[in-house]
Short mmCIF file of C-alpha atoms in Angstrom, two decimals:
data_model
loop_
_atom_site.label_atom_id
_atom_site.label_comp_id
_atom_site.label_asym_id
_atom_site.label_seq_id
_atom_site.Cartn_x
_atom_site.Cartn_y
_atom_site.Cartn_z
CA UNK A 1 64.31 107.42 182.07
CA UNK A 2 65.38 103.79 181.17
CA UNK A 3 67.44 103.84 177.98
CA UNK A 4 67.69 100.55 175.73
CA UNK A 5 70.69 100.09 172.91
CA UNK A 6 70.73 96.57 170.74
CA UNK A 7 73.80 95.37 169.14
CA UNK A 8 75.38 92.58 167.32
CA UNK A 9 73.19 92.34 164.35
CA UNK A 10 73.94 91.69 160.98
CA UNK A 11 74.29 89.38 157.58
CA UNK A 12 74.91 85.53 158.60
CA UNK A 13 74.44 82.55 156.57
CA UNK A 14 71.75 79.47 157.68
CA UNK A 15 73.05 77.92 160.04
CA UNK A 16 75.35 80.60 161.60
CA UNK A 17 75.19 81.88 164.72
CA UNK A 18 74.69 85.37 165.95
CA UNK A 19 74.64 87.35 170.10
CA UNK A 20 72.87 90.08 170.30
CA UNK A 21 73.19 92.89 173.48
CA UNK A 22 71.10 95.20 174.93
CA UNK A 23 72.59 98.08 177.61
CA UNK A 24 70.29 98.80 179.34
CA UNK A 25 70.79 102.40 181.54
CA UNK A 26 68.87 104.83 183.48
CA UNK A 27 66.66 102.27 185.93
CA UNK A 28 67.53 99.22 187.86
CA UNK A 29 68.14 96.38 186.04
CA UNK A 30 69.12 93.83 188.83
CA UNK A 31 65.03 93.91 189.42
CA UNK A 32 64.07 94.21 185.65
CA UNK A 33 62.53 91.38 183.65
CA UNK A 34 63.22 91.49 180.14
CA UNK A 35 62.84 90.40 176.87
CA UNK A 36 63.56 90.03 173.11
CA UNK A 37 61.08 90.43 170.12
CA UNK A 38 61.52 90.82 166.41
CA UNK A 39 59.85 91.72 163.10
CA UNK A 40 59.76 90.69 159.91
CA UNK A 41 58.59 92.74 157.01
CA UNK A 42 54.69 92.87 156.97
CA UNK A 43 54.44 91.17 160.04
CA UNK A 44 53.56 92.21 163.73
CA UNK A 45 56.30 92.43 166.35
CA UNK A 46 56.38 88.73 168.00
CA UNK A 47 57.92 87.43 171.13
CA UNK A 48 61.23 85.88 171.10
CA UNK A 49 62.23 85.14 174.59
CA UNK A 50 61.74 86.64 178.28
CA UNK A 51 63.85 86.74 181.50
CA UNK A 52 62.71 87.47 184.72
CA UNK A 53 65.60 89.48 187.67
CA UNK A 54 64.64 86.22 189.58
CA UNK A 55 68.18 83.77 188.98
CA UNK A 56 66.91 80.72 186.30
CA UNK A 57 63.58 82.21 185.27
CA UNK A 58 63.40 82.43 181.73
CA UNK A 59 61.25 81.41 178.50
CA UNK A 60 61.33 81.27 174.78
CA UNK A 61 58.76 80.97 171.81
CA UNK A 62 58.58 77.67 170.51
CA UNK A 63 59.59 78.76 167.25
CA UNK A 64 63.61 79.74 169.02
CA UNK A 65 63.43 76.88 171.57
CA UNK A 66 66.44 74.87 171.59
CA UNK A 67 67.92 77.11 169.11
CA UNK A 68 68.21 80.48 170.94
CA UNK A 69 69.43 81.34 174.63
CA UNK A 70 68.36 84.93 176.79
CA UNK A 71 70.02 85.66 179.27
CA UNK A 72 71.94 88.66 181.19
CA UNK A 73 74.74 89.62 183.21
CA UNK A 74 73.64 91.98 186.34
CA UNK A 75 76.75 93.56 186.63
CA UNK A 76 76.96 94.68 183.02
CA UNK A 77 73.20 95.92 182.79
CA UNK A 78 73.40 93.47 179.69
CA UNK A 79 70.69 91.54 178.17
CA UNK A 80 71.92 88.93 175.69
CA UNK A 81 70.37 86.43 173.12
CA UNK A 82 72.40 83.85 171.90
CA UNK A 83 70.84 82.31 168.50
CA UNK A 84 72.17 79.56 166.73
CA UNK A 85 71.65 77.39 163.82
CA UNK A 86 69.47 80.40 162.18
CA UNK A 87 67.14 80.13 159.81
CA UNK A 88 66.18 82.73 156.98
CA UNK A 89 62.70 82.74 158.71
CA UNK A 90 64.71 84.46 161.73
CA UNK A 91 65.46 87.78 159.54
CA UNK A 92 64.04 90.56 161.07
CA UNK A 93 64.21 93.28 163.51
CA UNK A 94 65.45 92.61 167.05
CA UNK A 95 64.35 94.86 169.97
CA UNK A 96 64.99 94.88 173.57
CA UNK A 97 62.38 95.79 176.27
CA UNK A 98 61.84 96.58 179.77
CA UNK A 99 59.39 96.13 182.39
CA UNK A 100 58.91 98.46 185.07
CA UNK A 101 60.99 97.45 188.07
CA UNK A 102 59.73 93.86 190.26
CA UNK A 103 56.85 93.04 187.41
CA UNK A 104 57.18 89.93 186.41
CA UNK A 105 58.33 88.28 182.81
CA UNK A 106 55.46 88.28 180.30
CA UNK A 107 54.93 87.16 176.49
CA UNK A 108 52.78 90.28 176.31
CA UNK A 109 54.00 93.10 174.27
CA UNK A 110 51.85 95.78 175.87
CA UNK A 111 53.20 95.28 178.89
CA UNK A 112 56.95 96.45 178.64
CA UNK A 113 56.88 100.07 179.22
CA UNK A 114 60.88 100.72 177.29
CA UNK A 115 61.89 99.24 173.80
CA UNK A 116 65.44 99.93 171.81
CA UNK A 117 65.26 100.90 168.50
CA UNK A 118 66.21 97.64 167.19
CA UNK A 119 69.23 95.66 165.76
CA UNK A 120 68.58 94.03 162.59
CA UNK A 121 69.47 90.42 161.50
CA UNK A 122 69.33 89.00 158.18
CA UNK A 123 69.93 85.45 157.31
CA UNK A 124 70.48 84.61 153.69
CA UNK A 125 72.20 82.03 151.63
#
């Protein structure tokens, strides 16, 4: 059973910048994609960013482009996103999830099979 734990969340100012982690255990996450999504209160859970096991294949909404980085470090089973210069429109729930092994990245929600429980991140002035 893969197992998914978010941290580095917390209270930042606009502007600051924030990395989350994700550990991921239990599967094999040299041949996982991955991804990030969040949500905001009274809104659906969106798509932040995606990263396939393939080296240099990764993608982020146009709402985090330029601002926010995925990535993930093999031999850590980590999954990281970098954000910078936040916004207060970036306050929300962050979770991590998992594709079944050798599937490839995707924007769809439905599709990743494992999910943390979420780190959150609020930005306020």
């Amino acid at each position: 059973q893969v197992n998914l734990l978010e941290s580095g969340g917390g209270l930042v100012h606009p502007g600051d910048s924030l990395r989350l982690s994700c550990l991921h255990s239990g599967g094999d996450f040299r041949t996982t994609a991955m991804a990030w999504f969040r949500q905001s209160p009274g809104k659906d859970r969106e798509y932040v960013a995606t990263i396939s096991w393939l080296p240099g294949v990764a993608f982020h909404a146009d709402s985090v482009k330029d601002r926010f980085t995925i990535s993930r470090d093999n031999g850590k089973n980590t999954l990281y996103l970098q954000m910078n210069s936040l916004k207060s429109e970036d306050t929300g729930v962050y979770y991590c999830a998992a594709r079944q092994p050798l599937k490839p990245p995707t924007t769809w929600r439905s599709e990743y099979e494992f999910w943390g429980q979420g780190t959150q991140v609020n930005v306020s002035s």
